[in-house]
GROMACS .gro file of C-alpha atoms in nm:
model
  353
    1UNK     CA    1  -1.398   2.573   0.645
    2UNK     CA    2  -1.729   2.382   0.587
    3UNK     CA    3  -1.607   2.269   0.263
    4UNK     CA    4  -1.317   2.120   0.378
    5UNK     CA    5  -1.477   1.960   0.654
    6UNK     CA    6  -1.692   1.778   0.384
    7UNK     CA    7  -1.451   1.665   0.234
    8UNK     CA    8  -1.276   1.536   0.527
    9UNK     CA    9  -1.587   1.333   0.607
   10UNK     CA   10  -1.656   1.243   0.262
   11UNK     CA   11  -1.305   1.072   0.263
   12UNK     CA   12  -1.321   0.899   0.624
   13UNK     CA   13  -1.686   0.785   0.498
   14UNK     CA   14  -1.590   0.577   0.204
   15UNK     CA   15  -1.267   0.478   0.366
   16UNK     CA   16  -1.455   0.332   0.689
   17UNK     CA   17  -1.700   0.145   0.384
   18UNK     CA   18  -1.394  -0.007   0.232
   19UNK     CA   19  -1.250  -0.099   0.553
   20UNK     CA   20  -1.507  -0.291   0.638
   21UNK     CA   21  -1.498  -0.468   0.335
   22UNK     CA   22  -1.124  -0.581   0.358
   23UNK     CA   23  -1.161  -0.662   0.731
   24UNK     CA   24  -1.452  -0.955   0.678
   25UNK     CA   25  -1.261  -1.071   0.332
   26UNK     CA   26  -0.931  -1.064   0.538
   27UNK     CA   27  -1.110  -1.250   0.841
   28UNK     CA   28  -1.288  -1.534   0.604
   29UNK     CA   29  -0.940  -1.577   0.412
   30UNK     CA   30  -0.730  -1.657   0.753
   31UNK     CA   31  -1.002  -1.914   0.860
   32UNK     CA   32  -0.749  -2.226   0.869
   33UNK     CA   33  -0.959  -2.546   0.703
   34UNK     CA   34  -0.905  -2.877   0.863
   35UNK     CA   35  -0.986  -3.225   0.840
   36UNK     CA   36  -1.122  -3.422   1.125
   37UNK     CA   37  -1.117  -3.760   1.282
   38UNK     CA   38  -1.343  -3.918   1.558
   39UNK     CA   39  -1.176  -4.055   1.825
   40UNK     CA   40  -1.264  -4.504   1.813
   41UNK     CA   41  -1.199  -4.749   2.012
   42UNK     CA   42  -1.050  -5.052   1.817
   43UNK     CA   43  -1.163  -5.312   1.840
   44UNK     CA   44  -1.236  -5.352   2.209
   45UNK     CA   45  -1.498  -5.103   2.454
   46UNK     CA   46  -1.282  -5.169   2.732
   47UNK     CA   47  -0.988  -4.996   2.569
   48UNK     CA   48  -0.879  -4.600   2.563
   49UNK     CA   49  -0.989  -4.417   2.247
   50UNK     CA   50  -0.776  -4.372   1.967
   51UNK     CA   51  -0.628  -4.115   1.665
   52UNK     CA   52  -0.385  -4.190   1.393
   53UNK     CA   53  -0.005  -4.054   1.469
   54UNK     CA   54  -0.133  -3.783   1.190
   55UNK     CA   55  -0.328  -3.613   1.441
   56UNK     CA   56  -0.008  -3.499   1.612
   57UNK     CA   57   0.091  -3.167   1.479
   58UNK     CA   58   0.478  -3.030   1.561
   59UNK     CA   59   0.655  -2.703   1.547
   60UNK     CA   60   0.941  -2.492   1.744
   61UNK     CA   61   0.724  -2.515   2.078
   62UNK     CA   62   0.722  -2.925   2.040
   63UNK     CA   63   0.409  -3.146   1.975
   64UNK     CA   64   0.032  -3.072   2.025
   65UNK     CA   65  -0.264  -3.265   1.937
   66UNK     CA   66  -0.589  -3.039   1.854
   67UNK     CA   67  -0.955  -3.157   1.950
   68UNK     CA   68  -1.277  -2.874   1.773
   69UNK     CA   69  -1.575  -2.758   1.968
   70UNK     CA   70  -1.866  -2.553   1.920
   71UNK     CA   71  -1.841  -2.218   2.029
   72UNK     CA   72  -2.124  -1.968   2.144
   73UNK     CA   73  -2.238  -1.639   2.135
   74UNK     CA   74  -1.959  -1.423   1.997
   75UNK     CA   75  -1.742  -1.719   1.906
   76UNK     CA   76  -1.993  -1.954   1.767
   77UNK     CA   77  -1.856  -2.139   1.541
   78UNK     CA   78  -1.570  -2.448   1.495
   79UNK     CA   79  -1.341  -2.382   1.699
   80UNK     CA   80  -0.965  -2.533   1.829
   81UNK     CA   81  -0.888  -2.669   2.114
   82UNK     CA   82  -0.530  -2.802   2.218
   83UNK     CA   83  -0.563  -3.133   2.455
   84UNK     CA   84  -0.287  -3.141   2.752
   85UNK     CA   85  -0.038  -3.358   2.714
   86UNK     CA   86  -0.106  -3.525   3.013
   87UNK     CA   87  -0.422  -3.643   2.827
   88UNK     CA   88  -0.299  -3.883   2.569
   89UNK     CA   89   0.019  -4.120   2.557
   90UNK     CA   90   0.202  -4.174   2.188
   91UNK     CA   91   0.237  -4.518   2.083
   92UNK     CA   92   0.361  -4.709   1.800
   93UNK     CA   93   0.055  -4.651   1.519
   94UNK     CA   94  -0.168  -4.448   1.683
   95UNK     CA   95  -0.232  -4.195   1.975
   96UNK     CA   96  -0.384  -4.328   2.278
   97UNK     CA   97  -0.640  -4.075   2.517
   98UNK     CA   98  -0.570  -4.206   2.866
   99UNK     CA   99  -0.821  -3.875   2.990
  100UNK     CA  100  -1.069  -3.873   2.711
  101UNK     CA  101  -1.446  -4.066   2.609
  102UNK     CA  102  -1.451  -3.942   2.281
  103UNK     CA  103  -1.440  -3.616   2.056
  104UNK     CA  104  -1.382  -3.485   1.711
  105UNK     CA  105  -0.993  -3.423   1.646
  106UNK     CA  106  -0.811  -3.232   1.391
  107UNK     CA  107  -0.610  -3.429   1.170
  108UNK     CA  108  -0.460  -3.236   0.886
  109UNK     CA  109  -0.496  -2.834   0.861
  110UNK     CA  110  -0.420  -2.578   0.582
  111UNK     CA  111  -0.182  -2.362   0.806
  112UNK     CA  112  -0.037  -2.401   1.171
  113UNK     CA  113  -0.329  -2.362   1.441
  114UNK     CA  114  -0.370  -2.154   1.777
  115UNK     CA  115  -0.600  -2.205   2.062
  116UNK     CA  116  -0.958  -2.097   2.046
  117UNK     CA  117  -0.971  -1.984   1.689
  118UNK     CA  118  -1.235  -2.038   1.371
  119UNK     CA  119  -1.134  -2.316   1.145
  120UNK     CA  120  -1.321  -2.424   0.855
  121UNK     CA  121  -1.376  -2.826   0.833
  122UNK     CA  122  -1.361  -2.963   0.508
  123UNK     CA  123  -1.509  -3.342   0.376
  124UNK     CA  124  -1.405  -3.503   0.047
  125UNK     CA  125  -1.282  -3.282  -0.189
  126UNK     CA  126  -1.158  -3.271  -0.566
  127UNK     CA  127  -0.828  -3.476  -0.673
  128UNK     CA  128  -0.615  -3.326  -0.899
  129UNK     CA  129  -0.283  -3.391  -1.091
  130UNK     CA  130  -0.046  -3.145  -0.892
  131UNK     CA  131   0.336  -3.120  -0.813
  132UNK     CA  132   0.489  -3.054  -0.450
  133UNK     CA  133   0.830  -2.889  -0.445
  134UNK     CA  134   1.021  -2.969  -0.071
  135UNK     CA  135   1.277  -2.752   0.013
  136UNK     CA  136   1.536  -2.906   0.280
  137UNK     CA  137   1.722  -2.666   0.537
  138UNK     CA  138   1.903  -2.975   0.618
  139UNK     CA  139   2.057  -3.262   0.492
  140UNK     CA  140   1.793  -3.417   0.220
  141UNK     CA  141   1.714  -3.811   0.330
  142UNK     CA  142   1.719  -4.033   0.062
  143UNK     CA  143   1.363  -4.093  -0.143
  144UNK     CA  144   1.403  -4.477  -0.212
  145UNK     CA  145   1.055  -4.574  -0.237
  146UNK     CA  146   0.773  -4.362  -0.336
  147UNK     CA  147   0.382  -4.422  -0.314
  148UNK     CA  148   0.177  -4.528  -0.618
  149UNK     CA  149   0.113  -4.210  -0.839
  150UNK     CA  150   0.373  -3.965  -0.689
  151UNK     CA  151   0.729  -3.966  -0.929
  152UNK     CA  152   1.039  -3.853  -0.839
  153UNK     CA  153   1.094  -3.505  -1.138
  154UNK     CA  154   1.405  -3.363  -1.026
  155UNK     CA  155   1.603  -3.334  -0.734
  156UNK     CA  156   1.935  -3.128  -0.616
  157UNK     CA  157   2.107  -3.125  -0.242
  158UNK     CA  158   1.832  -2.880  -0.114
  159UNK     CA  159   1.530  -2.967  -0.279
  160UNK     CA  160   1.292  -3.235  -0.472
  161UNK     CA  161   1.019  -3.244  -0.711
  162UNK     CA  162   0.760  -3.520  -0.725
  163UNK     CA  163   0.455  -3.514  -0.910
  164UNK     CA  164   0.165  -3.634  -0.785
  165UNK     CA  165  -0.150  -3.808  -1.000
  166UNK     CA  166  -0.418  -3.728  -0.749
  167UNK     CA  167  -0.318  -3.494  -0.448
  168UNK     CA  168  -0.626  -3.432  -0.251
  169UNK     CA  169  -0.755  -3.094  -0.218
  170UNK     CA  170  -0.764  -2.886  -0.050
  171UNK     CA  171  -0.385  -2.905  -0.004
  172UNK     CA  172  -0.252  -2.895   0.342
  173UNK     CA  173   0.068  -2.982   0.452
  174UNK     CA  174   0.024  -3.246   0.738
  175UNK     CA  175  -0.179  -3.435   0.472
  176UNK     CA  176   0.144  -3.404   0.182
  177UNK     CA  177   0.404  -3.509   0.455
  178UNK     CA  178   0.114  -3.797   0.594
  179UNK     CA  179   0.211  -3.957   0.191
  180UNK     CA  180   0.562  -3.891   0.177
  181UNK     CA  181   0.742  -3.926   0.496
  182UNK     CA  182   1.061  -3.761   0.422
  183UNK     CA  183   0.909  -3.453   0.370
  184UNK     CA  184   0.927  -3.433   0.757
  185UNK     CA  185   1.201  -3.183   0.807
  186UNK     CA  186   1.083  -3.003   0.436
  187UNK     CA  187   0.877  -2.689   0.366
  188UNK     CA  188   0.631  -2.846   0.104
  189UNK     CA  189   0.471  -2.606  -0.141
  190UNK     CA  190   0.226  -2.745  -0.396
  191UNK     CA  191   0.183  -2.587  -0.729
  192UNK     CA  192  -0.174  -2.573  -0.742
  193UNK     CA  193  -0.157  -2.322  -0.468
  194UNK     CA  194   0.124  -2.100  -0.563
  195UNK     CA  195  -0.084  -2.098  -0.889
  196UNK     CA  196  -0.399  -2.007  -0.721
  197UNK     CA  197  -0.197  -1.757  -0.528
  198UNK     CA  198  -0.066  -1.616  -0.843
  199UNK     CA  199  -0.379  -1.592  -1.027
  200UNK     CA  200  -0.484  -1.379  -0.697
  201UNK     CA  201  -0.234  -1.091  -0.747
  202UNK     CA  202  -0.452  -0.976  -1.031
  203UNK     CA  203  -0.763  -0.912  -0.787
  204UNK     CA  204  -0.536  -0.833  -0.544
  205UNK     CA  205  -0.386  -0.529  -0.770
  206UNK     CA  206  -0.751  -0.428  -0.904
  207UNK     CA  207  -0.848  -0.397  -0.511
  208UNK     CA  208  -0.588  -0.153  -0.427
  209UNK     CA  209  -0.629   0.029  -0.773
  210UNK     CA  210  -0.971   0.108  -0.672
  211UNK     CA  211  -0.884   0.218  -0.329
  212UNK     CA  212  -0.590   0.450  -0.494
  213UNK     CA  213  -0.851   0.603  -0.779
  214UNK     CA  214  -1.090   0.710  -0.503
  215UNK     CA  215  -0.834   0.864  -0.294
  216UNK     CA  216  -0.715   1.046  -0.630
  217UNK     CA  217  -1.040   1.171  -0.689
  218UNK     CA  218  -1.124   1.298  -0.369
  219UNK     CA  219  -0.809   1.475  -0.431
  220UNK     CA  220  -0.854   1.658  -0.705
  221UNK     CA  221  -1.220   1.740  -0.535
  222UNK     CA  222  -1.077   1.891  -0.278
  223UNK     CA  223  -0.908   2.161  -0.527
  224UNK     CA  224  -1.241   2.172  -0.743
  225UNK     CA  225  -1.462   2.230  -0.438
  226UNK     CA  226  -1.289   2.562  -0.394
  227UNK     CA  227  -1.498   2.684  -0.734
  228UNK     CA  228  -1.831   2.449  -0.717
  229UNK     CA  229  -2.031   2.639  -0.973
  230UNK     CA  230  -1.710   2.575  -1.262
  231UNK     CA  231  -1.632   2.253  -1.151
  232UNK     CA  232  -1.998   2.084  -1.065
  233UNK     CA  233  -2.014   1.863  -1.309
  234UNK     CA  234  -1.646   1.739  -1.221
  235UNK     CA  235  -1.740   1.724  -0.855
  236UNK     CA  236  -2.076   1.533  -0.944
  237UNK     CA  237  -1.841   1.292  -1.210
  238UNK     CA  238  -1.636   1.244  -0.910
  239UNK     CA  239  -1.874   1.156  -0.636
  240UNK     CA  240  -2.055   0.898  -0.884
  241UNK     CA  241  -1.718   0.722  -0.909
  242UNK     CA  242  -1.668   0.727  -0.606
  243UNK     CA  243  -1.985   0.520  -0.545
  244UNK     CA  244  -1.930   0.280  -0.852
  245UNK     CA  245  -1.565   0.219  -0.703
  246UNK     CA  246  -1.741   0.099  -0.374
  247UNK     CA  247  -1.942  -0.082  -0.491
  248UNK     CA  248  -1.703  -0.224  -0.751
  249UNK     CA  249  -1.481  -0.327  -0.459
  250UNK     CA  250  -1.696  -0.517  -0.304
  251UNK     CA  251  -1.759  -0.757  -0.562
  252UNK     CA  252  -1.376  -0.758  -0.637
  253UNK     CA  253  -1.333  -0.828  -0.307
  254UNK     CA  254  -1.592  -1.143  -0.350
  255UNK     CA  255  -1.370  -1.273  -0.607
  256UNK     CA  256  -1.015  -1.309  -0.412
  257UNK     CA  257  -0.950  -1.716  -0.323
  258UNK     CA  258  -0.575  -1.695  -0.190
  259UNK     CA  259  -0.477  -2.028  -0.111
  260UNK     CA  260  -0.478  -2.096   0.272
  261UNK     CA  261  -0.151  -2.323   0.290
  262UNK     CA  262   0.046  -1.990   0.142
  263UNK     CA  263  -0.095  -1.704   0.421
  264UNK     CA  264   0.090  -1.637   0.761
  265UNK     CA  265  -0.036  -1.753   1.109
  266UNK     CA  266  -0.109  -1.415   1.221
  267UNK     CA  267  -0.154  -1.120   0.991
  268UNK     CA  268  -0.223  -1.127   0.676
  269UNK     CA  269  -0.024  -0.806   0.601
  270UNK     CA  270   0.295  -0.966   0.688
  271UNK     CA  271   0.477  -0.861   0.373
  272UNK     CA  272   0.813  -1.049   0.465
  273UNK     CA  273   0.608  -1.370   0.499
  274UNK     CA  274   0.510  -1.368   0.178
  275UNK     CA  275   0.820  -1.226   0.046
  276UNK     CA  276   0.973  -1.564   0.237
  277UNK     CA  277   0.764  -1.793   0.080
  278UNK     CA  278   0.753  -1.669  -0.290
  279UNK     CA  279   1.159  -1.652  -0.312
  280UNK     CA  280   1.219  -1.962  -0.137
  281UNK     CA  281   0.936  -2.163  -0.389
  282UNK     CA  282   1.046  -1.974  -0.706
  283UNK     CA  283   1.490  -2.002  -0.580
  284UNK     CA  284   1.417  -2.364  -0.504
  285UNK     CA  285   1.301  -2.449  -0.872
  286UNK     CA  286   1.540  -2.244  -1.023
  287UNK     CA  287   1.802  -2.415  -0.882
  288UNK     CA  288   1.706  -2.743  -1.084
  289UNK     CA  289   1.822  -2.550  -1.429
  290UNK     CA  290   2.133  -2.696  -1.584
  291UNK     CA  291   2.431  -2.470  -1.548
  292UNK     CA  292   2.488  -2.210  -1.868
  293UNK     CA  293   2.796  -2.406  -1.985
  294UNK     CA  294   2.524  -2.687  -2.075
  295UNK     CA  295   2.242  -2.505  -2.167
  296UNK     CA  296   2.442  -2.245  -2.357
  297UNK     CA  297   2.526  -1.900  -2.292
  298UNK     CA  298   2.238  -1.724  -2.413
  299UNK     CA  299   1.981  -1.995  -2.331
  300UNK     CA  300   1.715  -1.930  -2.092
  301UNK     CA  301   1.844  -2.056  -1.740
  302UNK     CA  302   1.534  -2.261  -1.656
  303UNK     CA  303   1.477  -2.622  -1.503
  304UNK     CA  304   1.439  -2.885  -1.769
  305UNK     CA  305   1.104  -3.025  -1.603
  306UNK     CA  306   0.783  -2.883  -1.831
  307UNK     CA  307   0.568  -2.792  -1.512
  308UNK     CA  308   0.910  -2.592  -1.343
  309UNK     CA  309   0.971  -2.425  -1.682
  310UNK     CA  310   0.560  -2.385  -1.698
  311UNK     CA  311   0.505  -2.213  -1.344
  312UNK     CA  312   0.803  -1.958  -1.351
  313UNK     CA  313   0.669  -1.831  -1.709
  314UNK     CA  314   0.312  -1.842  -1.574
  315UNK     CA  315   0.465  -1.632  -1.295
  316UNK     CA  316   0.664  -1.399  -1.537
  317UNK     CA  317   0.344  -1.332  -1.723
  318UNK     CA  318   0.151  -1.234  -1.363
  319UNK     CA  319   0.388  -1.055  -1.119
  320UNK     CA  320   0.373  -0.720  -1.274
  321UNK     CA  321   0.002  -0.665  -1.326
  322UNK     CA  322  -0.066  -0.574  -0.961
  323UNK     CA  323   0.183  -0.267  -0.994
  324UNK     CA  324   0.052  -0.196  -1.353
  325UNK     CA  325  -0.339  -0.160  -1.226
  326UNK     CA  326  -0.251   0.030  -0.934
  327UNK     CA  327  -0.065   0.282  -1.167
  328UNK     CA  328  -0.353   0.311  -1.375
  329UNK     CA  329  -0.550   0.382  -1.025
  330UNK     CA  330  -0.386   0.660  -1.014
  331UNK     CA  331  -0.336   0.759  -1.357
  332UNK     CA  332  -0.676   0.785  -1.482
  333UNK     CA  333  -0.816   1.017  -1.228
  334UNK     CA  334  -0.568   1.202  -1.304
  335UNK     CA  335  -0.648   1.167  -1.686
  336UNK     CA  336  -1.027   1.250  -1.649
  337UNK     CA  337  -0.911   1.574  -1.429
  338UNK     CA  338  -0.683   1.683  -1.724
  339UNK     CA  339  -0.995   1.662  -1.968
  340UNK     CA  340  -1.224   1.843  -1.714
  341UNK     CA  341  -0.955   2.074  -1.711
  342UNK     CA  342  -0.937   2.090  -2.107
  343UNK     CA  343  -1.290   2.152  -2.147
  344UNK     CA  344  -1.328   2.468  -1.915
  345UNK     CA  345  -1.028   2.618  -2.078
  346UNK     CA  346  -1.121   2.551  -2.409
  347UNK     CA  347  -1.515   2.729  -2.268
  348UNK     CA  348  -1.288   2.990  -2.117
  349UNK     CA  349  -1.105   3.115  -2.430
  350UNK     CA  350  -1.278   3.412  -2.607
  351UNK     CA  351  -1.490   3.318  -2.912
  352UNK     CA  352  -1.412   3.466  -3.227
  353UNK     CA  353  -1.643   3.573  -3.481
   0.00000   0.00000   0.00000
């Protein structure tokens, strides 16, 4: 009874440890990251402050605009605040604050915002040579003219491909439909993220591998702890991993960057979400690839831009690795208790002379 009730506490031990862990990397990944502007006003002091039209953020509820302040004590920290309508009046370039002096307001965010929580503000950044796919639910407008450095690369009924010569990062989708206004009514994903997001999985596998091997250990404890004096050095093998794979999860842990513009508003365990996003982004370009009777029967059914055909095969290459490590989580326990195994047998047999 005491043994078992070790081992139940060994296991709730090292899985409150690991919790921990994924809770504050979980937390520090669904920090949205903004951009902010500071309310001016123009070029007279008698006149109501201003923001550009790109501070005005929309979704199924209607139109908000987002002012930051500085929380205390348990929420210190940047934090979002959404103004009241009745405080500011839309006009033709910019939004007027009829109720406000000044203040710091969001213009462009990595994900849709709520009310009172941590964001992340972000200055300059890097710019990069990136593509944005936009995939239309409705009728796609017409692209006629395009800013300098973004190309039209293909283009169907639902969805268009532009490449960009220096998209600003970090990406965020206010910002992408700010320099192309028909991607209004479009779900914009950029390449550099789903790439990021890809290159992710990897970590992503290797964390829950670790979590699987240590629950596979303390498994096979638990039927070794019945006999501690033949199985001590398994039990001492095991508890040592078990320690390393803490500790190895941590730093693991340290090393997962998913891209903010690709997580849900909510939970980050939202499965469908994801599921969502990677069929719609990964459907969308392969619905550029010419049909078979062009490309030939037995020819790969791929789009004929180089960074479509590029990011599915990049994808290809990554997608089963998560699965692949979390086998092997599972495996090699499993191995190492077969060769524990092997060894007291072989000890076991009778020795002949």
């Amino acid at each position: 009874m005491k043994k078992k009730a070790l081992m139940i506490f060994v296991l709730l031990f090292w899985m409150l440890v690991a919790c921990t862990l994924l809770s504050v990397k979980v937390e520090e990944q669904m920090i949205p990251q903004v951009t902010t502007v500071t309310a001016s006003r123009g070029y007279s002091f008698d006149s109501d402050p201003e923001v550009p039209l790109s501070c005005l953020f929309f979704d199924s509820n209607g139109m908000h605009l987002y002012s930051t302040y500085e929380g205390t004590g348990w929420e210190a920290g940047i934090r979002v605040k959404e103004e009241s309508p009745s405080s500011y009046e839309v006009g033709e370039e910019s939004v007027i604050l009829t109720n406000s002096w000044s203040g710091t307001f969001i213009e462009f965010a990595s994900k849709p915002l709520k009310p009172g929580e941590l964001v992340s503000e972000k200055r300059g950044g890097e710019q990069i040579e990136d593509h944005w796919l936009a995939v239309f639910s409705q009728e796609k407008p017409e692209f006629s003219e395009l800013p300098e450095g973004v190309g039209l690369e293909e283009e169907n009924d639902g969805a268009v491909l532009l490449s960009i010569a220096k998209a600003q990062q970090p990406y965020m989708d206010g910002r992408a439909k700010s320099l192309v206004p028909e991607f209004f009514n479009a779900q914009v994903y950029s390449f550099a993220e789903m790439r990021k997001f890809l290159d992710a999985l990897p970590q992503v596998g290797l964390a829950a591998a670790m979590i699987l091997a240590a629950v596979t250990i303390w498994a096979c404890c638990c039927f070794m702890v019945k006999n501690v004096k033949k199985h001590w050095v398994g039990l001492l093998t095991g508890a040592v991993l078990g320690l390393l794979l803490l500790v190895g999860l941590h730093f693991v842990l340290g090393s997962v960057d998913l891209p903010s513009s690709l997580l849900p508003r909510e939970k980050i365990t939202d499965i469908g979400y994801f599921y969502q996003e990677y069929t719609e982004f990964f459907n969308a370009l392969k619905s550029f690839a010419p049909p078979a009777s062009e490309s030939g029967l037995l020819a790969p059914n791929l789009p004929k831009t180089p960074a479509a055909k590029e990011m599915i095969s990049y994808k290809n290459t990554l997608i089963m690795r998560p699965f692949l490590l979390m086998a092997l989580g599972i495996v090699l326990p499993l191995v190492l208790r077969f060769v524990e195994w092997a060894i007291l047998y072989k000890r076991s047999l009778p020795k002949i002379k």
